[in-house]
Coordinates of C-alpha atoms in Angstrom, one line a residue:
M33 CA -101.7 96.3 17.3
D34 CA -100.0 97.5 13.9
K35 CA -97.4 96.9 12.1
M36 CA -96.2 99.8 13.3
E37 CA -96.5 99.1 16.8
K38 CA -95.8 95.4 16.2
T39 CA -91.9 96.1 15.0
Q40 CA -91.6 98.4 17.2
E41 CA -91.6 95.9 20.3
I42 CA -89.6 93.2 18.1
N43 CA -87.2 95.1 18.3
R44 CA -87.2 95.8 22.2
L45 CA -87.7 92.2 22.3
Y46 CA -84.0 91.7 20.8
T47 CA -82.6 94.9 22.3
I48 CA -83.4 93.5 26.1
A49 CA -82.1 89.6 25.1
K50 CA -78.6 91.8 23.7
Q51 CA -78.3 93.3 27.0
S52 CA -78.5 90.6 29.1
C53 CA -76.3 88.5 26.6
V54 CA -73.3 91.0 27.3
V55 CA -74.4 91.3 30.8
C56 CA -74.3 87.3 30.9
N57 CA -70.6 87.6 28.9
S58 CA -69.2 90.2 31.3
C59 CA -69.9 87.3 34.6
R60 CA -69.5 83.4 32.7
Y61 CA -71.4 82.1 36.1
C62 CA -73.5 80.0 34.5
E63 CA -70.8 78.8 31.5
G64 CA -71.5 75.4 32.6
F65 CA -75.2 75.1 32.9
C66 CA -75.6 74.6 29.3
A67 CA -75.1 75.4 25.4
V68 CA -75.8 78.6 25.7
F69 CA -73.6 80.4 27.6
P70 CA -70.5 78.7 25.9
A71 CA -72.2 79.8 21.8
M72 CA -72.3 83.0 24.1
E73 CA -68.7 83.3 24.8
Q74 CA -67.9 82.5 21.4
R75 CA -69.2 86.3 20.4
R76 CA -68.3 89.4 21.5
D77 CA -71.4 91.8 20.2
F78 CA -74.8 89.5 19.1
D79 CA -77.0 90.8 16.1
V80 CA -80.1 89.2 15.4
R81 CA -78.7 86.3 14.0
D82 CA -77.2 85.5 17.3
I83 CA -80.2 85.7 19.8
D84 CA -82.6 84.0 17.1
Y85 CA -79.4 80.9 17.5
L86 CA -79.4 80.9 21.4
A87 CA -82.8 81.2 21.6
N88 CA -83.4 77.9 19.8
L89 CA -80.8 76.5 21.9
C90 CA -82.4 77.5 25.1
H91 CA -84.0 74.6 27.3
Q92 CA -86.0 77.3 29.1
C93 CA -85.5 75.4 31.5
G94 CA -84.3 78.5 34.3
E95 CA -81.3 76.7 36.0
C96 CA -79.7 79.9 34.9
F97 CA -82.2 82.4 36.3
Y98 CA -82.4 81.1 39.6
A99 CA -78.5 81.4 39.6
C100 CA -78.4 85.1 38.1
Q101 CA -77.2 87.7 40.6
Y102 CA -78.3 90.1 37.9
A103 CA -81.5 88.7 38.1
P104 CA -85.4 91.0 38.6
P105 CA -85.2 92.8 40.9
H106 CA -82.0 93.9 39.8
T107 CA -81.7 97.1 37.3
F108 CA -80.3 94.6 35.0
D109 CA -83.1 92.8 34.8
V110 CA -81.1 89.5 33.2
N111 CA -83.9 86.8 32.4
I112 CA -82.5 84.6 30.1
P113 CA -85.2 81.5 30.1
A114 CA -88.1 84.3 29.6
Q115 CA -86.1 87.0 26.9
L116 CA -84.5 83.9 24.8
G117 CA -88.3 82.3 25.0
D118 CA -90.1 85.5 23.5
I119 CA -87.8 85.4 21.1
R120 CA -88.4 81.9 20.2
A121 CA -92.2 82.9 20.4
L122 CA -91.0 84.9 17.4
S123 CA -88.9 82.8 14.7
Y124 CA -92.1 80.0 15.0
Q125 CA -93.5 83.6 12.7
K126 CA -90.2 84.3 10.4
F127 CA -89.7 81.0 9.7
A128 CA -92.8 79.8 9.0
Y129 CA -94.5 78.2 5.7
P130 CA -95.9 80.0 4.7
T131 CA -95.9 82.1 6.8
W132 CA -99.3 83.6 6.7
A133 CA -100.5 80.6 7.9
S134 CA -98.1 81.6 11.4
R135 CA -100.6 84.4 12.2
V136 CA -103.8 81.9 12.8
F137 CA -102.3 80.7 15.7
E138 CA -100.3 84.2 16.6
K139 CA -102.4 84.2 19.4
N140 CA -104.7 82.3 21.0
G141 CA -103.2 79.4 20.1
F142 CA -105.3 77.6 22.7
F143 CA -108.3 78.0 21.2
A144 CA -107.8 78.4 17.6
F145 CA -106.7 74.6 17.8
I146 CA -110.0 73.5 19.5
A147 CA -111.5 75.2 17.0
L148 CA -110.1 73.6 14.1
I149 CA -110.6 70.4 16.1
V150 CA -114.6 71.1 16.2
S151 CA -114.5 72.4 12.9
I152 CA -112.5 69.3 11.3
F153 CA -115.2 67.3 13.3
V154 CA -118.1 68.2 11.4
L155 CA -116.8 68.3 8.6
F156 CA -116.2 64.3 9.0
L157 CA -119.0 63.8 10.6
L158 CA -121.7 65.0 7.6
A159 CA -119.1 63.3 5.1
S160 CA -119.5 60.1 6.9
A161 CA -123.2 60.7 7.2
L162 CA -123.4 61.5 3.3
H163 CA -121.0 57.9 3.6
Q164 CA -123.0 55.4 5.8
G165 CA -126.6 57.5 6.4
E166 CA -127.6 56.4 10.0
L167 CA -124.2 56.0 11.8
F168 CA -124.9 55.7 15.4
S169 CA -127.1 52.2 14.8
L170 CA -124.9 50.5 12.8
D171 CA -122.8 48.1 13.4
F172 CA -119.6 48.0 11.6
A173 CA -117.5 45.2 13.5
G174 CA -114.7 47.2 14.5
D175 CA -113.7 48.6 10.4
F176 CA -113.6 51.6 10.4
Y177 CA -113.4 52.3 6.6
Q178 CA -117.2 52.1 7.0
V179 CA -117.5 55.3 9.0
I180 CA -115.1 57.4 6.7
P181 CA -114.4 55.8 3.1
Y182 CA -111.0 54.3 2.6
G183 CA -110.3 56.9 -0.7
L184 CA -111.3 60.0 1.8
M185 CA -109.3 59.5 4.9
V186 CA -106.3 58.9 2.5
G187 CA -107.1 62.2 0.2
V188 CA -107.5 64.2 2.6
F189 CA -104.3 62.5 5.2
S190 CA -102.3 62.9 1.9
V191 CA -102.7 65.8 1.0
V192 CA -102.1 67.7 4.9
G193 CA -99.4 65.6 5.1
I194 CA -97.5 67.0 2.0
F195 CA -98.1 70.0 2.9
V196 CA -97.4 69.9 6.9
L197 CA -93.9 68.0 5.0
C198 CA -93.1 70.3 3.3
A199 CA -93.7 73.6 5.6
L200 CA -91.7 71.8 8.9
G201 CA -88.4 71.1 6.1
V202 CA -89.1 74.8 4.7
G203 CA -89.1 75.9 8.2
F204 CA -86.1 73.7 9.0
V205 CA -84.2 74.7 5.9
R206 CA -84.8 78.5 6.1
F207 CA -83.9 78.7 10.1
L208 CA -80.2 76.5 9.0
I209 CA -79.4 78.5 6.1
Y210 CA -80.1 82.4 8.7
I211 CA -78.2 80.9 11.1
T212 CA -75.2 79.0 9.5
P213 CA -74.5 82.0 6.9
N214 CA -70.6 81.3 6.5
E215 CA -71.2 78.1 7.1
S216 CA -70.7 74.4 6.0
I217 CA -72.5 70.7 8.0
T218 CA -70.1 68.5 8.7
F219 CA -71.3 64.7 9.4
P220 CA -69.7 64.9 13.2
A221 CA -71.2 68.3 13.7
L222 CA -75.1 66.2 12.4
T223 CA -74.6 63.4 14.0
Q224 CA -73.6 65.5 17.3
G225 CA -76.4 67.5 16.6
L226 CA -78.8 65.0 16.5
F227 CA -77.5 63.3 19.1
D228 CA -77.6 65.7 21.4
A229 CA -81.7 66.3 20.5
F230 CA -82.6 62.8 20.7
S231 CA -80.9 62.5 24.1
L232 CA -82.2 65.5 25.2
K233 CA -78.5 66.5 26.7
Y234 CA -79.2 69.4 28.0
L235 CA -81.9 68.4 29.6
G236 CA -80.2 66.8 32.4
G237 CA -78.4 69.6 33.7
H238 CA -74.9 70.5 33.8
D239 CA -73.8 67.0 36.1
N240 CA -76.6 65.5 34.9
D241 CA -79.0 65.8 38.5
G242 CA -81.9 67.4 36.0
C243 CA -82.7 70.9 35.9
T244 CA -84.7 74.0 38.1
Y245 CA -88.1 72.9 36.5
P246 CA -90.7 73.3 37.6
K247 CA -89.1 75.3 39.9
D248 CA -86.2 76.0 42.2
R249 CA -85.3 72.5 43.2
R250 CA -83.1 70.5 40.6
S251 CA -84.9 67.1 39.4
N252 CA -84.6 64.8 35.9
I253 CA -88.8 64.7 35.9
R254 CA -88.9 67.5 33.3
K255 CA -86.7 65.3 31.1
I256 CA -88.1 61.9 32.4
F257 CA -91.6 63.1 30.8
H258 CA -90.1 64.3 27.8
H259 CA -88.8 61.0 26.7
F260 CA -91.9 59.3 27.5
T261 CA -93.6 62.2 24.3
F262 CA -90.8 61.9 22.4
Y263 CA -90.5 58.6 21.8
G264 CA -94.0 58.2 22.7
F265 CA -94.6 60.2 19.3
L266 CA -92.5 57.9 17.8
A267 CA -93.7 54.6 18.5
C268 CA -97.1 56.1 16.9
F269 CA -95.5 57.3 13.8
V270 CA -94.0 54.0 13.2
A271 CA -97.0 52.1 14.4
T272 CA -99.2 54.5 11.7
S273 CA -96.0 54.0 8.8
L274 CA -96.3 49.6 9.1
G275 CA -100.0 50.0 9.1
A276 CA -99.8 51.9 5.8
F277 CA -97.6 49.2 4.9
Y278 CA -99.7 46.3 5.7
A279 CA -102.8 48.0 3.6
H280 CA -100.9 48.9 0.5
C281 CA -98.1 46.6 0.4
L282 CA -99.4 43.7 2.1
H283 CA -102.9 44.3 1.3
L284 CA -104.0 43.1 4.6
R285 CA -107.1 45.7 5.9
A286 CA -107.6 47.0 9.5
P287 CA -108.5 45.9 12.1
Y288 CA -105.2 44.3 13.2
D289 CA -104.8 42.1 16.0
F290 CA -103.3 43.0 19.5
L291 CA -100.0 41.3 18.8
S292 CA -99.5 42.6 15.1
L293 CA -96.9 45.1 15.1
P294 CA -99.3 48.1 13.9
K295 CA -101.2 47.7 16.9
L296 CA -98.0 47.0 19.2
F297 CA -96.1 50.1 18.8
G298 CA -99.4 51.8 18.9
T299 CA -100.6 50.9 22.0
F300 CA -97.3 51.4 23.4
G301 CA -97.1 55.2 21.7
G302 CA -100.1 55.6 22.9
I303 CA -99.7 55.1 26.6
S304 CA -96.5 56.9 26.4
L305 CA -97.6 59.3 25.1
C306 CA -101.0 60.1 28.0
V307 CA -98.0 59.4 30.7
G308 CA -95.6 61.4 29.6
T309 CA -97.9 65.3 28.0
L310 CA -100.6 64.4 31.3
G311 CA -97.5 65.0 33.2
L312 CA -95.5 67.7 30.9
F313 CA -99.0 69.3 31.6
V314 CA -98.6 69.0 35.1
L315 CA -95.5 70.7 35.7
K316 CA -96.3 73.4 32.8
I317 CA -98.9 74.2 35.5
I318 CA -96.5 74.4 38.9
A319 CA -94.3 76.2 36.8
D320 CA -92.2 79.2 38.1
K321 CA -94.0 81.7 35.6
T322 CA -91.3 83.7 36.5
P323 CA -87.7 82.5 34.2
K324 CA -90.6 81.3 32.0
S325 CA -92.0 83.3 28.2
L326 CA -95.8 84.2 28.4
K327 CA -95.8 84.4 24.7
T328 CA -95.2 80.8 24.1
L329 CA -97.3 79.4 26.4
G330 CA -101.0 79.1 25.0
M331 CA -99.1 76.9 21.9
D332 CA -97.3 74.8 24.3
Y333 CA -100.4 74.2 26.0
A334 CA -102.5 73.7 22.6
F335 CA -99.8 70.9 21.0
I336 CA -99.4 68.9 24.6
F337 CA -103.2 68.2 24.7
G338 CA -103.6 68.0 20.8
L339 CA -100.6 65.2 21.7
F340 CA -102.3 63.7 24.9
I341 CA -106.5 63.7 23.7
A342 CA -105.0 62.2 19.9
A343 CA -102.9 59.4 21.7
L344 CA -106.1 58.9 24.7
S345 CA -108.6 58.8 22.0
G346 CA -106.5 56.0 19.3
L347 CA -106.4 54.1 22.9
V348 CA -110.0 54.4 23.8
L349 CA -111.2 53.6 19.8
M350 CA -108.7 50.6 20.1
L351 CA -110.5 48.8 23.0
L352 CA -114.0 50.5 22.0
R353 CA -113.8 49.9 18.3
D354 CA -116.9 47.0 17.8
S355 CA -118.8 49.0 20.2
Q356 CA -121.9 51.3 19.0
A357 CA -119.4 54.2 20.1
L358 CA -117.0 52.9 17.3
A359 CA -117.8 56.0 14.6
L360 CA -118.7 58.8 17.4
L361 CA -114.8 57.7 18.0
V362 CA -113.3 57.7 14.2
V363 CA -114.5 61.0 13.7
F364 CA -113.1 62.5 17.0
H365 CA -110.1 60.4 16.7
L366 CA -108.8 61.9 13.2
S367 CA -110.3 65.4 13.3
V368 CA -108.3 65.8 16.5
V369 CA -105.1 64.5 15.1
L370 CA -105.2 66.0 11.9
A371 CA -106.1 69.3 13.9
L372 CA -102.8 68.7 15.3
F373 CA -100.9 67.5 11.7
V374 CA -101.7 71.3 11.2
M375 CA -100.9 72.5 13.8
M376 CA -97.6 71.3 13.8
P377 CA -94.9 73.6 11.7
Y378 CA -96.3 77.2 13.3
G379 CA -95.6 76.2 17.3
K380 CA -94.7 74.1 19.6
F381 CA -93.6 71.9 17.8
I382 CA -91.5 72.7 15.0
H383 CA -88.9 74.2 18.0
G384 CA -87.9 70.6 18.3
F385 CA -86.5 71.1 14.1
Y386 CA -85.0 74.8 15.5
R387 CA -83.6 73.0 17.8
L388 CA -82.2 70.6 16.0
G389 CA -79.7 73.1 13.9
A390 CA -79.0 75.4 16.7
L391 CA -77.6 71.8 18.2
I392 CA -75.2 71.5 15.1
L393 CA -74.0 74.7 15.0
Y394 CA -73.4 74.6 18.0
A395 CA -71.5 71.0 17.5
L396 CA -69.8 72.9 15.1
E397 CA -69.0 75.5 16.6
S398 CA -67.7 73.5 19.6
K399 CA -64.7 71.6 17.3
K400 CA -63.5 75.0 16.0
A401 CA -62.9 76.3 19.5

């Protein structure tokens, strides 16, 4: 697809989404379902900025699709979850930093992620071999830094970490400034947006009896698996931060005892991530695809798969750290984690930041309504 064709396709997607929003604003049957429809009702016309905002406010649960009298095969063809999902996929590219990097994962995101893991794995394996020579016949006594030099590990992850934090921060600020050109962010709106994001408020359905996912029956199963995934990831982040604190401030070198804080947080986070991502992966496979955006599936699968493999390999590494497989496990685990970091600003993970921005604007607008 050349540049002109791509522009025409983008304009077509925005036009379809705008038309559906106009129909929804006339009907208003779904106004109590989630934040998207009250936000729609505060607008009489919809520009590109409004559609980007609504797209990242949407959880793509599908409840409005199953309730809609104008859904396909009706001639109005209203399919808010899928149509806003297509726009959300465009936002991954529109606000990404640097913009060119998002194109690497734009198509075949899952295979791009696998190729990234393999490439990093080979490079780490070569670095380890140069450092130690024969990797698989040595007894490392559970010492990861005997496999990959401490300086190399810290250096690589520091550079990538700084790049990822900058990319995430710039993308979030770009999006927030874009959707709030005439608004001043207030502390109450910020705290309300954070609360709604961290509690996954709108995944509970309008009466907190669940949303229509994976199919048309109400269930809280998606919300439960999201909580496992989200807080499992946070626990792993805390474990990594504590490990850095132990090493650099307390001068305590890994591996740590099982009852140490880094190990406890890491174990809880790893198990929680495995449960959550496996559940979400299964739900996504069996889900009704009609109210879903097919444009985001590749990156969604890649991110969920990456989190699962990172968590599982970390748990296996913990259990087998005294075995001959230590070298291979360390190199593989670090490769997956590093690839996951590189992918974060350009796919499903960044949607969490954009959704937070959308929830902050929704809180601002709700105070004025």
